[in-house]
Amino acid sequence: MTPGRRSSTFTRLLRHGFTDPSAAERLLELPALSAVREDPVLLDALGATADPDLALRGLVRLAEAQRDGQLLGTLIGAKPLRDRLLGVLGASEALGDHLARHPEDWRALVTYEATDLHPGVADFERELAKAADPVSLRVAYRRCLLAIAARDVCGTIDVAETAAELADLATATLRKALALACAAAPDDAAVCRLAVIAMGKCGGNELNYVSDVDVIFVGEPRDGGDEAKALQAATRLASHLMRICSETTVEGAIWPVDANLRPEGRNGPLVRTLSSHLAYYQRWAKTWEFQALLKARAVAGDADLGAAYIDAVSPLVWQAAERDNFVTDVQRMRRRVVDNIPVAQVDRELKLGPGGLRDVEFAVQLLQLVHGRSDATLHSGSTLEALRALAAGGYVGRVDASQMDEAYRFLRAMEHRIQLFRLRRTHLVPESEDDLRRLGRSMGLRTDPVAALNREWKRHAAVVRRLHEKLFYRPLLDAVAQLTPGETRLSAKAAGQRLEALGYADPVAALRHLEALSSGVTRKAAIQRTLLPVLLGWFADSADPDAGLLGFRKVSDALGKTPWYLRLLRDEGAAAENLARVLSAGRLAPDLLLRAPEAVAILGAPEGLKPRGRDHLEPEILAAVGRAENAEQAVAVARGVRRRELFRTAATDIVASYGTEDRPAEVDTGALVDRVGNAVTDLNAATLSGTLRAVVREQWGEELPTRFAVIGMGRFGGHELGYGSDADVLFVHEPREGVDEQEAARAANTVVAEMRRLLQLPTADPPLLIDADLRPEGKSGPLVRTLKSYEAYYRRWSLGWESQALLRAEPMAGDPDLGRRFIELIDPLRYPAKGLDEAAVREIRRLKARMETERMPRGADPTLHTKLGRGGLSDVEWTVQLLQMRHGHEVPGLRTTRTRRALAAAREAGLIDARDARTLEEAWVLATRVRNGVMLVRGRAGDTFPSDGRELAAVGRYLGYGPGHVGEMVEDYRRTTRRARAVVDELFYGA
């Protein structure tokens, strides 16, 4: 070839889409293509393929294997054949290999030339009938597959027709494989009847190019014969059928036959009688098994037995939505699919990932199961046919159904093209540029195919994610809204059924809420109709959907006329989801929100879900106190700030624990506990500071006659407060110079009494209860003492338990210098210079044992009581505090009020084994989380798990347990605390 001609050919090859024009030039010069290399039609046809380089290589291999020149002559003269052959060669390396091994199989591409001719099972059976053994069956199968693929890549058939033809080919193949098995074992065939039931995509007439073919086998004896012998024979035939299809040879496997959807899965017998199947489904089957049976179709073997099986199981399928655990099972199935995707693959998962094929199939099947009870038009195993029926029946909006149909077709086409390349079972979008380029071109995207493919894929996935929620929830609004005359809509009964399936305990009330929120022609109603389909899905994903919807209605009623409220939810996606999670997680957060609904703005602010520290809270409260007209008004403002910030902390905790669509739940539970403890402690300390300032300002102006400090004790001093904790405190004062001690004492007592009164006044804001029972002499001692009085008492009368209680003493409000000097006073008591002698240790152990027996509530389960129970908070804290009192004088890290920090210091100092420290910490964190969860769910404090099933499930969701895992949660708690108690027995009691 001359240089000028070579340059021209090189340019033409580039223009036709070849990525390696030099290699293509060399191939075109080979003798095998001498008859066609100059024909411009060939280059045009190659350039129209998904991968011109691959198509040319395949054509050369095929031409070199020909015994005559008929192929190339036909190729130039017959455009349909040329497009089909080159289309297959450019899209499938595996089928190119098949043609190289069987060069005469190109003639199969001429069989179905007419665009209106769609081969069916009978046509494929005729083609496969020539196969006399498993190897020739595999060859015949690939020949039929070649014809389907050729028509597919050329657009002669669409993706749904391709999937249906693949299912028909699978049906014909199963029939031929069973015939071969029967021919190999005629005695077995003579004593049994065997029916093959297709499941999954094969059953639904929507098979992939490469997919397991899911089946169930049903066997019966012939003519009243022995059942056991018949089942043994049928099992041998079924096993042989599976081997014929699944074994890999030089021709490859046909596909694996998977019988794991049978009763009891792989642990159950391969073949059962019809009555055995029914007995299992009626007594033991799980919801997902009925969902799988939705696609069951008899395809091979004894036709009467297959039809009897379908007739028998079909009514059970359409009763599945009436099962008590239907919603729980469905939610668990959905989560299990997503959870099983490797993290590194989730963004490339075309089938199981968010916005993938499974989302479409799941939504459609769920709607079928709910509404198919009373509407037989929905009884289709095909996803697209069922979607059309749902739209025709008014269960899904026509526009939504059309968009979902388009997205599903695009994603299935991508899946087909990915599998077609090497005929391997995969649902992962490839990563290499060459693979993406071929894939994009095969989808008809010729201009910048990689970028165009990614753009279209993401667009369709986003549509699926949006409509996955909307398909199920939008028609509920149509059921209660005023629609255009003639437009179909759910009946009240159908809407109630759907709500019931979603887990709403009172569908009638839920419909009333929906009607109140979405009916009418106002802008407010229009926005609500946009928001509610997604919100309903989030509510349904909680333990108490009814509470979530009711709370949303109350908030909307309170803020509906506020211009920013609905705009916030509509425009800030995170705000709407956060609100749904908060409203359906329990009583505490909604109660706090409904007392001042404007706090909903917190859920959409960039820093909204981040608790504010004392350095921000105290200036705000003190400034508000300074503007107030009197102490009562000032403390009311301070309590309002506290209520708002309690809501912020609770909302942050809920969202972090539950996670959202775009943000997974946090897994560092210790950090979650610390965040709540620090936030509530800072909030209460700031509230006390503001209240103290308000009382002093009203009665004495700017200065109290005595210095005054509030010392936090217990969980307050340890920065470990929960939502329902009281503020344990000591009050200390010191008369100012020249002030009479009695006057100073009266002033200090007046401050304490007024602070307690103002913080407990009945208002819309939760009270802050002050508990001073840890003071010297307990309830019988004075509420306030001078620093000198504390010094005298502790020097002469202090008991061991009081020194232990002082381990968590920390100044929280009032005079900082006085607070510091109080700490200096008590340090020698709580961290004695020589540690504890054995008598003191025995006394602490005696007190702990006495407390375990006397303070445990009657009837309480000691294995589930978070505070006083086995391995609970008291066990861990007393163990840590004993280490602090024994070694705090020599280990600086132990001189802290915080349990986890002290435990870490003990571990670093070698006072406790790292494993034991971890065991104690896990139990303490878990028990604290349970207490917080109970308060969030019930709205009142509790030390044990709730007895109400829905409340218990809500606590489980807060702790990270999905639906149906309540028992697992309780057993995990018992196991964790049992291990902790073993450590306590060794370290604390010396057992």
mmCIF file of N, CA, C and O in Angstrom, residues 471-541:
data_model
loop_
_atom_site.group_PDB
_atom_site.id
_atom_site.type_symbol
_atom_site.label_atom_id
_atom_site.label_comp_id
_atom_site.label_asym_id
_atom_site.label_seq_id
_atom_site.Cartn_x
_atom_site.Cartn_y
_atom_site.Cartn_z
ATOM 1 N N LEU A 471 -43.627 5.787 43.775
ATOM 2 C CA LEU A 471 -44.575 4.808 43.252
ATOM 3 C C LEU A 471 -45.461 4.243 44.353
ATOM 4 O O LEU A 471 -46.630 3.959 44.145
ATOM 5 N N PHE A 472 -44.859 4.073 45.510
ATOM 6 C CA PHE A 472 -45.616 3.449 46.591
ATOM 7 C C PHE A 472 -46.456 4.453 47.365
ATOM 8 O O PHE A 472 -47.530 4.135 47.851
ATOM 9 N N TYR A 473 -45.968 5.678 47.476
ATOM 10 C CA TYR A 473 -46.606 6.627 48.390
ATOM 11 C C TYR A 473 -47.460 7.685 47.685
ATOM 12 O O TYR A 473 -48.439 8.161 48.257
ATOM 13 N N ARG A 474 -47.099 8.066 46.482
ATOM 14 C CA ARG A 474 -47.834 9.133 45.810
ATOM 15 C C ARG A 474 -49.326 8.822 45.656
ATOM 16 O O ARG A 474 -50.179 9.683 45.921
ATOM 17 N N PRO A 475 -49.700 7.621 45.217
ATOM 18 C CA PRO A 475 -51.136 7.345 45.052
ATOM 19 C C PRO A 475 -51.939 7.476 46.340
ATOM 20 O O PRO A 475 -53.151 7.653 46.295
ATOM 21 N N LEU A 476 -51.285 7.379 47.495
ATOM 22 C CA LEU A 476 -52.013 7.591 48.744
ATOM 23 C C LEU A 476 -52.558 9.007 48.820
ATOM 24 O O LEU A 476 -53.636 9.259 49.361
ATOM 25 N N LEU A 477 -51.798 9.952 48.285
ATOM 26 C CA LEU A 477 -52.277 11.341 48.278
ATOM 27 C C LEU A 477 -53.402 11.502 47.273
ATOM 28 O O LEU A 477 -54.387 12.201 47.517
ATOM 29 N N ASP A 478 -53.242 10.828 46.135
ATOM 30 C CA ASP A 478 -54.303 10.911 45.131
ATOM 31 C C ASP A 478 -55.619 10.367 45.673
ATOM 32 O O ASP A 478 -56.698 10.777 45.261
ATOM 33 N N ALA A 479 -55.511 9.436 46.611
ATOM 34 C CA ALA A 479 -56.727 8.841 47.176
ATOM 35 C C ALA A 479 -57.519 9.849 47.993
ATOM 36 O O ALA A 479 -58.728 9.699 48.165
ATOM 37 N N VAL A 480 -56.847 10.850 48.539
ATOM 38 C CA VAL A 480 -57.550 11.805 49.396
ATOM 39 C C VAL A 480 -57.602 13.205 48.785
ATOM 40 O O VAL A 480 -58.213 14.101 49.350
ATOM 41 N N ALA A 481 -56.948 13.390 47.638
ATOM 42 C CA ALA A 481 -56.912 14.725 47.021
ATOM 43 C C ALA A 481 -57.999 14.845 45.956
ATOM 44 O O ALA A 481 -58.560 13.865 45.483
ATOM 45 N N GLN A 482 -58.280 16.086 45.550
ATOM 46 C CA GLN A 482 -59.245 16.335 44.477
ATOM 47 C C GLN A 482 -58.507 16.204 43.150
ATOM 48 O O GLN A 482 -57.568 16.942 42.868
ATOM 49 N N LEU A 483 -58.948 15.233 42.338
ATOM 50 C CA LEU A 483 -58.253 14.968 41.086
ATOM 51 C C LEU A 483 -59.084 15.438 39.909
ATOM 52 O O LEU A 483 -60.279 15.695 40.004
ATOM 53 N N THR A 484 -58.394 15.508 38.775
ATOM 54 C CA THR A 484 -59.083 15.855 37.532
ATOM 55 C C THR A 484 -60.134 14.792 37.227
ATOM 56 O O THR A 484 -59.860 13.600 37.364
ATOM 57 N N PRO A 485 -61.345 15.201 36.809
ATOM 58 C CA PRO A 485 -62.388 14.215 36.505
ATOM 59 C C PRO A 485 -61.883 13.176 35.510
ATOM 60 O O PRO A 485 -61.230 13.496 34.520
ATOM 61 N N GLY A 486 -62.193 11.924 35.776
ATOM 62 C CA GLY A 486 -61.784 10.850 34.883
ATOM 63 C C GLY A 486 -60.455 10.233 35.235
ATOM 64 O O GLY A 486 -60.113 9.162 34.741
ATOM 65 N N GLU A 487 -59.656 10.899 36.079
ATOM 66 C CA GLU A 487 -58.354 10.346 36.453
ATOM 67 C C GLU A 487 -58.557 9.241 37.483
ATOM 68 O O GLU A 487 -59.317 9.383 38.436
ATOM 69 N N THR A 488 -57.843 8.127 37.265
ATOM 70 C CA THR A 488 -57.992 7.003 38.198
ATOM 71 C C THR A 488 -57.264 7.304 39.499
ATOM 72 O O THR A 488 -56.321 8.064 39.546
ATOM 73 N N ARG A 489 -57.730 6.667 40.564
ATOM 74 C CA ARG A 489 -57.086 6.864 41.852
ATOM 75 C C ARG A 489 -57.395 5.671 42.743
ATOM 76 O O ARG A 489 -58.325 4.913 42.490
ATOM 77 N N LEU A 490 -56.608 5.521 43.784
ATOM 78 C CA LEU A 490 -56.853 4.446 44.740
ATOM 79 C C LEU A 490 -58.190 4.669 45.444
ATOM 80 O O LEU A 490 -58.522 5.783 45.802
ATOM 81 N N SER A 491 -58.891 3.582 45.674
ATOM 82 C CA SER A 491 -60.076 3.674 46.525
ATOM 83 C C SER A 491 -59.627 3.831 47.966
ATOM 84 O O SER A 491 -58.469 3.577 48.313
ATOM 85 N N ALA A 492 -60.557 4.237 48.821
ATOM 86 C CA ALA A 492 -60.223 4.363 50.239
ATOM 87 C C ALA A 492 -59.766 3.020 50.796
ATOM 88 O O ALA A 492 -58.840 2.950 51.618
ATOM 89 N N LYS A 493 -60.379 1.932 50.339
ATOM 90 C CA LYS A 493 -60.003 0.607 50.815
ATOM 91 C C LYS A 493 -58.588 0.264 50.378
ATOM 92 O O LYS A 493 -57.771 -0.216 51.175
ATOM 93 N N ALA A 494 -58.283 0.529 49.091
ATOM 94 C CA ALA A 494 -56.939 0.219 48.591
ATOM 95 C C ALA A 494 -55.893 1.072 49.280
ATOM 96 O O ALA A 494 -54.798 0.607 49.594
ATOM 97 N N ALA A 495 -56.218 2.340 49.519
ATOM 98 C CA ALA A 495 -55.271 3.212 50.221
ATOM 99 C C ALA A 495 -55.032 2.714 51.645
ATOM 100 O O ALA A 495 -53.903 2.713 52.141
ATOM 101 N N GLY A 496 -56.109 2.275 52.294
ATOM 102 C CA GLY A 496 -55.959 1.729 53.639
ATOM 103 C C GLY A 496 -55.112 0.472 53.647
ATOM 104 O O GLY A 496 -54.278 0.272 54.540
ATOM 105 N N GLN A 497 -55.295 -0.386 52.641
ATOM 106 C CA GLN A 497 -54.489 -1.597 52.545
ATOM 107 C C GLN A 497 -53.007 -1.250 52.397
ATOM 108 O O GLN A 497 -52.144 -1.872 53.005
ATOM 109 N N ARG A 498 -52.748 -0.249 51.578
ATOM 110 C CA ARG A 498 -51.349 0.116 51.353
ATOM 111 C C ARG A 498 -50.733 0.689 52.626
ATOM 112 O O ARG A 498 -49.606 0.357 52.995
ATOM 113 N N LEU A 499 -51.460 1.531 53.331
ATOM 114 C CA LEU A 499 -50.948 2.094 54.580
ATOM 115 C C LEU A 499 -50.724 0.995 55.612
ATOM 116 O O LEU A 499 -49.727 1.004 56.345
ATOM 117 N N GLU A 500 -51.648 0.045 55.652
ATOM 118 C CA GLU A 500 -51.503 -1.059 56.595
ATOM 119 C C GLU A 500 -50.261 -1.871 56.267
ATOM 120 O O GLU A 500 -49.505 -2.284 57.155
ATOM 121 N N ALA A 501 -50.020 -2.086 54.974
ATOM 122 C CA ALA A 501 -48.830 -2.825 54.560
ATOM 123 C C ALA A 501 -47.556 -2.082 54.912
ATOM 124 O O ALA A 501 -46.512 -2.687 55.142
ATOM 125 N N LEU A 502 -47.646 -0.759 54.969
ATOM 126 C CA LEU A 502 -46.479 0.055 55.324
ATOM 127 C C LEU A 502 -46.196 0.052 56.815
ATOM 128 O O LEU A 502 -45.178 0.577 57.252
ATOM 129 N N GLY A 503 -47.106 -0.515 57.598
ATOM 130 C CA GLY A 503 -46.875 -0.584 59.030
ATOM 131 C C GLY A 503 -47.661 0.421 59.842
ATOM 132 O O GLY A 503 -47.430 0.554 61.053
ATOM 133 N N TYR A 504 -48.599 1.154 59.214
ATOM 134 C CA TYR A 504 -49.430 2.095 59.961
ATOM 135 C C TYR A 504 -50.500 1.313 60.718
ATOM 136 O O TYR A 504 -51.272 0.556 60.129
ATOM 137 N N ALA A 505 -50.533 1.500 62.031
ATOM 138 C CA ALA A 505 -51.471 0.756 62.863
ATOM 139 C C ALA A 505 -52.894 1.277 62.722
ATOM 140 O O ALA A 505 -53.855 0.538 62.952
ATOM 141 N N ASP A 506 -53.056 2.551 62.359
ATOM 142 C CA ASP A 506 -54.383 3.161 62.235
ATOM 143 C C ASP A 506 -54.492 3.824 60.858
ATOM 144 O O ASP A 506 -54.344 5.040 60.723
ATOM 145 N N PRO A 507 -54.749 3.025 59.804
ATOM 146 C CA PRO A 507 -54.805 3.584 58.447
ATOM 147 C C PRO A 507 -55.868 4.662 58.284
ATOM 148 O O PRO A 507 -55.686 5.599 57.509
ATOM 149 N N VAL A 508 -56.972 4.534 58.994
ATOM 150 C CA VAL A 508 -58.050 5.523 58.862
ATOM 151 C C VAL A 508 -57.564 6.893 59.335
ATOM 152 O O VAL A 508 -57.766 7.910 58.670
ATOM 153 N N ALA A 509 -56.911 6.925 60.488
ATOM 154 C CA ALA A 509 -56.376 8.193 60.997
ATOM 155 C C ALA A 509 -55.300 8.722 60.067
ATOM 156 O O ALA A 509 -55.215 9.936 59.818
ATOM 157 N N ALA A 510 -54.469 7.835 59.537
ATOM 158 C CA ALA A 510 -53.406 8.275 58.623
ATOM 159 C C ALA A 510 -53.996 8.927 57.386
ATOM 160 O O ALA A 510 -53.506 9.961 56.913
ATOM 161 N N LEU A 511 -55.064 8.356 56.853
ATOM 162 C CA LEU A 511 -55.714 8.968 55.686
ATOM 163 C C LEU A 511 -56.285 10.341 56.023
ATOM 164 O O LEU A 511 -56.255 11.260 55.200
ATOM 165 N N ARG A 512 -56.813 10.484 57.243
ATOM 166 C CA ARG A 512 -57.327 11.794 57.648
ATOM 167 C C ARG A 512 -56.191 12.829 57.672
ATOM 168 O O ARG A 512 -56.369 13.963 57.237
ATOM 169 N N HIS A 513 -55.048 12.431 58.195
ATOM 170 C CA HIS A 513 -53.905 13.353 58.234
ATOM 171 C C HIS A 513 -53.477 13.739 56.819
ATOM 172 O O HIS A 513 -53.195 14.914 56.534
ATOM 173 N N LEU A 514 -53.419 12.754 55.928
ATOM 174 C CA LEU A 514 -53.015 13.032 54.549
ATOM 175 C C LEU A 514 -53.989 13.991 53.876
ATOM 176 O O LEU A 514 -53.586 14.904 53.157
ATOM 177 N N GLU A 515 -55.268 13.759 54.117
ATOM 178 C CA GLU A 515 -56.281 14.633 53.515
ATOM 179 C C GLU A 515 -56.138 16.058 54.038
ATOM 180 O O GLU A 515 -56.178 17.026 53.273
ATOM 181 N N ALA A 516 -55.938 16.194 55.347
ATOM 182 C CA ALA A 516 -55.803 17.525 55.936
ATOM 183 C C ALA A 516 -54.567 18.245 55.406
ATOM 184 O O ALA A 516 -54.578 19.459 55.202
ATOM 185 N N LEU A 517 -53.506 17.486 55.164
ATOM 186 C CA LEU A 517 -52.242 18.105 54.746
ATOM 187 C C LEU A 517 -52.221 18.451 53.260
ATOM 188 O O LEU A 517 -51.625 19.455 52.851
ATOM 189 N N SER A 518 -52.867 17.613 52.424
ATOM 190 C CA SER A 518 -52.622 17.729 50.978
ATOM 191 C C SER A 518 -53.819 18.161 50.152
ATOM 192 O O SER A 518 -53.667 18.469 48.965
ATOM 193 N N SER A 519 -55.005 18.200 50.716
ATOM 194 C CA SER A 519 -56.163 18.553 49.903
ATOM 195 C C SER A 519 -56.214 20.051 49.651
ATOM 196 O O SER A 519 -55.736 20.865 50.452
ATOM 197 N N GLY A 520 -56.823 20.391 48.542
ATOM 198 C CA GLY A 520 -56.996 21.808 48.211
ATOM 199 C C GLY A 520 -56.099 22.250 47.066
ATOM 200 O O GLY A 520 -55.297 21.480 46.527
ATOM 201 N N VAL A 521 -56.245 23.499 46.695
ATOM 202 C CA VAL A 521 -55.504 24.042 45.547
ATOM 203 C C VAL A 521 -54.507 25.109 45.972
ATOM 204 O O VAL A 521 -53.948 25.807 45.139
ATOM 205 N N THR A 522 -54.264 25.245 47.268
ATOM 206 C CA THR A 522 -53.331 26.274 47.732
ATOM 207 C C THR A 522 -51.893 25.854 47.443
ATOM 208 O O THR A 522 -51.594 24.674 47.205
ATOM 209 N N ARG A 523 -51.016 26.834 47.498
ATOM 210 C CA ARG A 523 -49.595 26.556 47.294
ATOM 211 C C ARG A 523 -49.077 25.640 48.401
ATOM 212 O O ARG A 523 -48.250 24.752 48.167
ATOM 213 N N LYS A 524 -49.585 25.843 49.604
ATOM 214 C CA LYS A 524 -49.184 25.003 50.733
ATOM 215 C C LYS A 524 -49.529 23.543 50.456
ATOM 216 O O LYS A 524 -48.691 22.636 50.655
ATOM 217 N N ALA A 525 -50.751 23.276 49.982
ATOM 218 C CA ALA A 525 -51.167 21.907 49.693
ATOM 219 C C ALA A 525 -50.337 21.312 48.563
ATOM 220 O O ALA A 525 -49.978 20.128 48.586
ATOM 221 N N ALA A 526 -50.007 22.141 47.567
ATOM 222 C CA ALA A 526 -49.208 21.647 46.437
ATOM 223 C C ALA A 526 -47.818 21.222 46.900
ATOM 224 O O ALA A 526 -47.296 20.180 46.469
ATOM 225 N N ILE A 527 -47.206 22.013 47.771
ATOM 226 C CA ILE A 527 -45.879 21.650 48.277
ATOM 227 C C ILE A 527 -45.968 20.390 49.121
ATOM 228 O O ILE A 527 -45.103 19.515 49.050
ATOM 229 N N GLN A 528 -47.022 20.302 49.933
ATOM 230 C CA GLN A 528 -47.182 19.103 50.758
ATOM 231 C C GLN A 528 -47.318 17.858 49.875
ATOM 232 O O GLN A 528 -46.782 16.793 50.212
ATOM 233 N N ARG A 529 -48.031 17.975 48.764
ATOM 234 C CA ARG A 529 -48.179 16.820 47.877
ATOM 235 C C ARG A 529 -46.846 16.415 47.262
ATOM 236 O O ARG A 529 -46.649 15.266 46.874
ATOM 237 N N THR A 530 -45.929 17.347 47.147
ATOM 238 C CA THR A 530 -44.586 17.029 46.667
ATOM 239 C C THR A 530 -43.759 16.360 47.758
ATOM 240 O O THR A 530 -43.004 15.419 47.496
ATOM 241 N N LEU A 531 -43.916 16.832 48.992
ATOM 242 C CA LEU A 531 -43.093 16.333 50.101
ATOM 243 C C LEU A 531 -43.566 14.981 50.635
ATOM 244 O O LEU A 531 -42.762 14.107 50.953
ATOM 245 N N LEU A 532 -44.876 14.810 50.742
ATOM 246 C CA LEU A 532 -45.414 13.673 51.489
ATOM 247 C C LEU A 532 -45.043 12.296 50.939
ATOM 248 O O LEU A 532 -44.814 11.370 51.733
ATOM 249 N N PRO A 533 -44.965 12.092 49.620
ATOM 250 C CA PRO A 533 -44.587 10.741 49.177
ATOM 251 C C PRO A 533 -43.261 10.270 49.754
ATOM 252 O O PRO A 533 -43.121 9.110 50.150
ATOM 253 N N VAL A 534 -42.293 11.155 49.817
ATOM 254 C CA VAL A 534 -40.990 10.770 50.367
ATOM 255 C C VAL A 534 -41.050 10.671 51.885
ATOM 256 O O VAL A 534 -40.501 9.746 52.499
ATOM 257 N N LEU A 535 -41.748 11.630 52.520
ATOM 258 C CA LEU A 535 -41.867 11.598 53.976
ATOM 259 C C LEU A 535 -42.564 10.319 54.449
ATOM 260 O O LEU A 535 -42.162 9.710 55.450
ATOM 261 N N LEU A 536 -43.593 9.894 53.732
ATOM 262 C CA LEU A 536 -44.298 8.677 54.106
ATOM 263 C C LEU A 536 -43.372 7.471 54.087
ATOM 264 O O LEU A 536 -43.481 6.569 54.921
ATOM 265 N N GLY A 537 -42.450 7.459 53.127
ATOM 266 C CA GLY A 537 -41.473 6.374 53.073
ATOM 267 C C GLY A 537 -40.552 6.389 54.266
ATOM 268 O O GLY A 537 -40.238 5.339 54.846
ATOM 269 N N TRP A 538 -40.111 7.572 54.666
ATOM 270 C CA TRP A 538 -39.232 7.669 55.838
ATOM 271 C C TRP A 538 -39.987 7.299 57.117
ATOM 272 O O TRP A 538 -39.424 6.640 57.989
ATOM 273 N N PHE A 539 -41.236 7.734 57.220
ATOM 274 C CA PHE A 539 -42.025 7.345 58.389
ATOM 275 C C PHE A 539 -42.184 5.823 58.432
ATOM 276 O O PHE A 539 -42.070 5.198 59.485
ATOM 277 N N ALA A 540 -42.471 5.220 57.278
ATOM 278 C CA ALA A 540 -42.684 3.775 57.219
ATOM 279 C C ALA A 540 -41.412 3.014 57.570
ATOM 280 O O ALA A 540 -41.477 1.851 57.978
ATOM 281 N N ASP A 541 -40.276 3.653 57.432
ATOM 282 C CA ASP A 541 -38.997 3.019 57.736
ATOM 283 C C ASP A 541 -38.674 3.078 59.223
ATOM 284 O O ASP A 541 -37.611 2.654 59.648
#
